[in-house]
mmCIF file of C-alpha atoms in Angstrom:
data_model
loop_
_atom_site.group_PDB
_atom_site.id
_atom_site.type_symbol
_atom_site.label_atom_id
_atom_site.label_comp_id
_atom_site.label_asym_id
_atom_site.label_seq_id
_atom_site.Cartn_x
_atom_site.Cartn_y
_atom_site.Cartn_z
ATOM 1 C CA MET A 929 96.414 80.201 64.126
ATOM 2 C CA ASP A 930 93.260 80.585 61.981
ATOM 3 C CA GLU A 931 92.309 83.830 63.700
ATOM 4 C CA LEU A 932 95.643 85.600 63.130
ATOM 5 C CA LYS A 933 95.925 88.401 60.612
ATOM 6 C CA LEU A 934 98.603 88.022 57.980
ATOM 7 C CA ASN A 935 100.720 90.841 59.409
ATOM 8 C CA GLU A 936 100.673 89.139 62.829
ATOM 9 C CA VAL A 937 102.114 85.848 61.624
ATOM 10 C CA LYS A 938 105.775 85.435 62.592
ATOM 11 C CA LEU A 939 107.570 83.956 59.596
ATOM 12 C CA ASN A 940 111.140 83.029 59.010
ATOM 13 C CA LYS A 941 112.449 85.010 56.013
ATOM 14 C CA LYS A 942 113.450 81.801 54.217
ATOM 15 C CA ARG A 943 109.948 80.326 54.326
ATOM 16 C CA GLU A 944 107.333 80.493 51.619
ATOM 17 C CA PHE A 945 103.633 80.030 52.152
ATOM 18 C CA ILE A 946 100.431 79.799 50.139
ATOM 19 C CA LEU A 947 97.197 81.563 51.003
ATOM 20 C CA MET A 948 94.273 79.165 50.929
ATOM 21 C CA GLY A 949 90.614 80.022 50.603
ATOM 22 C CA THR A 950 87.392 79.053 48.951
ATOM 23 C CA VAL A 951 87.606 76.858 45.894
ATOM 24 C CA GLU A 952 87.268 79.054 42.782
ATOM 25 C CA LYS A 953 84.405 77.039 41.338
ATOM 26 C CA LYS A 954 82.404 77.793 44.484
ATOM 27 C CA ILE A 955 83.163 81.521 44.190
ATOM 28 C CA PHE A 956 82.167 81.977 40.544
ATOM 29 C CA VAL A 957 78.465 82.347 39.836
ATOM 30 C CA ASP A 958 77.440 82.228 36.192
ATOM 31 C CA PRO A 959 75.172 85.259 35.660
ATOM 32 C CA ARG A 960 73.215 83.318 33.024
ATOM 33 C CA GLU A 961 72.002 81.031 35.826
ATOM 34 C CA LYS A 962 70.628 83.944 37.888
ATOM 35 C CA ASP A 963 67.399 85.834 37.208
ATOM 36 C CA ASP A 964 67.572 88.321 40.075
ATOM 37 C CA LEU A 965 70.798 90.163 39.202
ATOM 38 C CA PRO A 966 70.660 93.941 38.761
ATOM 39 C CA GLU A 967 71.419 95.492 35.391
ATOM 40 C CA VAL A 968 75.076 96.429 35.056
ATOM 41 C CA ILE A 969 76.094 99.385 32.927
ATOM 42 C CA ASP A 970 79.562 98.998 31.465
ATOM 43 C CA ASP A 971 80.921 102.549 31.596
ATOM 44 C CA PHE A 972 84.652 101.823 31.474
ATOM 45 C CA ASP A 973 84.981 102.995 27.883
ATOM 46 C CA LEU A 974 82.798 106.082 28.267
ATOM 47 C CA ASP A 975 84.262 109.576 28.315
ATOM 48 C CA PHE A 976 81.696 111.088 30.669
ATOM 49 C CA VAL A 977 80.891 110.964 34.365
ATOM 50 C CA ALA A 978 77.896 109.159 35.835
ATOM 51 C CA GLY A 979 75.064 111.605 36.441
ATOM 52 C CA SER A 980 76.177 114.031 33.718
ATOM 53 C CA GLU A 981 73.907 115.045 30.833
ATOM 54 C CA GLU A 982 75.859 112.808 28.442
ATOM 55 C CA TRP A 983 75.484 109.877 30.826
ATOM 56 C CA VAL A 984 71.715 110.401 31.046
ATOM 57 C CA LYS A 985 71.507 110.482 27.224
ATOM 58 C CA HIS A 986 73.537 107.265 27.086
ATOM 59 C CA ILE A 987 71.132 105.527 29.498
ATOM 60 C CA VAL A 988 68.060 106.813 27.646
ATOM 61 C CA HIS A 989 69.430 105.684 24.272
ATOM 62 C CA GLY A 990 70.316 102.289 25.744
ATOM 63 C CA ASN A 991 66.768 101.872 27.031
ATOM 64 C CA LEU A 992 65.334 102.960 23.653
ATOM 65 C CA LEU A 993 67.554 100.422 21.920
ATOM 66 C CA LYS A 994 66.401 97.641 24.256
ATOM 67 C CA ASP A 995 62.745 98.531 23.638
ATOM 68 C CA PHE A 996 63.335 98.700 19.891
ATOM 69 C CA THR A 997 65.047 95.308 19.748
ATOM 70 C CA LYS A 998 62.281 93.679 21.822
ATOM 71 C CA LYS A 999 59.660 94.932 19.360
ATOM 72 C CA THR A 1000 61.637 94.100 16.215
ATOM 73 C CA ASP A 1001 60.912 90.943 14.251
ATOM 74 C CA ILE A 1002 63.940 89.456 12.528
ATOM 75 C CA TYR A 1003 63.414 87.813 9.166
ATOM 76 C CA PHE A 1004 66.207 85.672 7.774
ATOM 77 C CA MET A 1005 66.519 85.844 3.999
ATOM 78 C CA HIS A 1006 69.308 83.257 4.200
ATOM 79 C CA GLN A 1007 70.325 81.304 7.258
ATOM 80 C CA PRO A 1008 73.691 82.447 8.683
ATOM 81 C CA ARG A 1009 76.655 80.251 7.847
ATOM 82 C CA GLU A 1010 77.846 78.280 10.834
ATOM 83 C CA GLY A 1011 80.883 79.884 12.445
ATOM 84 C CA LYS A 1012 80.485 83.071 10.381
ATOM 85 C CA PRO A 1013 79.242 85.930 12.594
ATOM 86 C CA LEU A 1014 77.572 88.942 11.008
ATOM 87 C CA LEU A 1015 78.299 92.516 12.032
ATOM 88 C CA VAL A 1016 75.985 95.292 10.873
ATOM 89 C CA LEU A 1017 77.288 98.841 11.206
ATOM 90 C CA ASP A 1018 74.654 101.560 10.938
ATOM 91 C CA LEU A 1019 77.103 104.424 10.477
ATOM 92 C CA ASP A 1020 74.663 106.807 8.818
ATOM 93 C CA HIS A 1021 71.708 105.925 11.111
ATOM 94 C CA THR A 1022 69.554 104.605 8.257
ATOM 95 C CA LEU A 1023 68.416 101.613 10.293
ATOM 96 C CA LEU A 1024 67.922 103.232 13.687
ATOM 97 C CA ASP A 1025 68.052 106.870 14.755
ATOM 98 C CA PHE A 1026 67.229 108.134 18.264
ATOM 99 C CA SER A 1027 67.823 111.814 17.547
ATOM 100 C CA VAL A 1028 64.200 112.412 16.556
#
């Protein structure tokens, strides 16, 4: 019975059944516990196709941003308040500009 495909199983129409498999906690792997995972680019919200000129610019800017943040020292004038996240929007590119 274990070797049968689902469409080969003869079921009475009044019966219900449950598919069983691997326990979910054995399936999930926390990516924070792995060092050898490839970089994943989240492109679901992008309006361009992978391989296009816009996509290449996006990748280049992402790499520049990573390099910039690795080299940047952060000085706290005041410690953040617990439970109060801070969002900095650089709308006019005064903090960081990759167009140059």
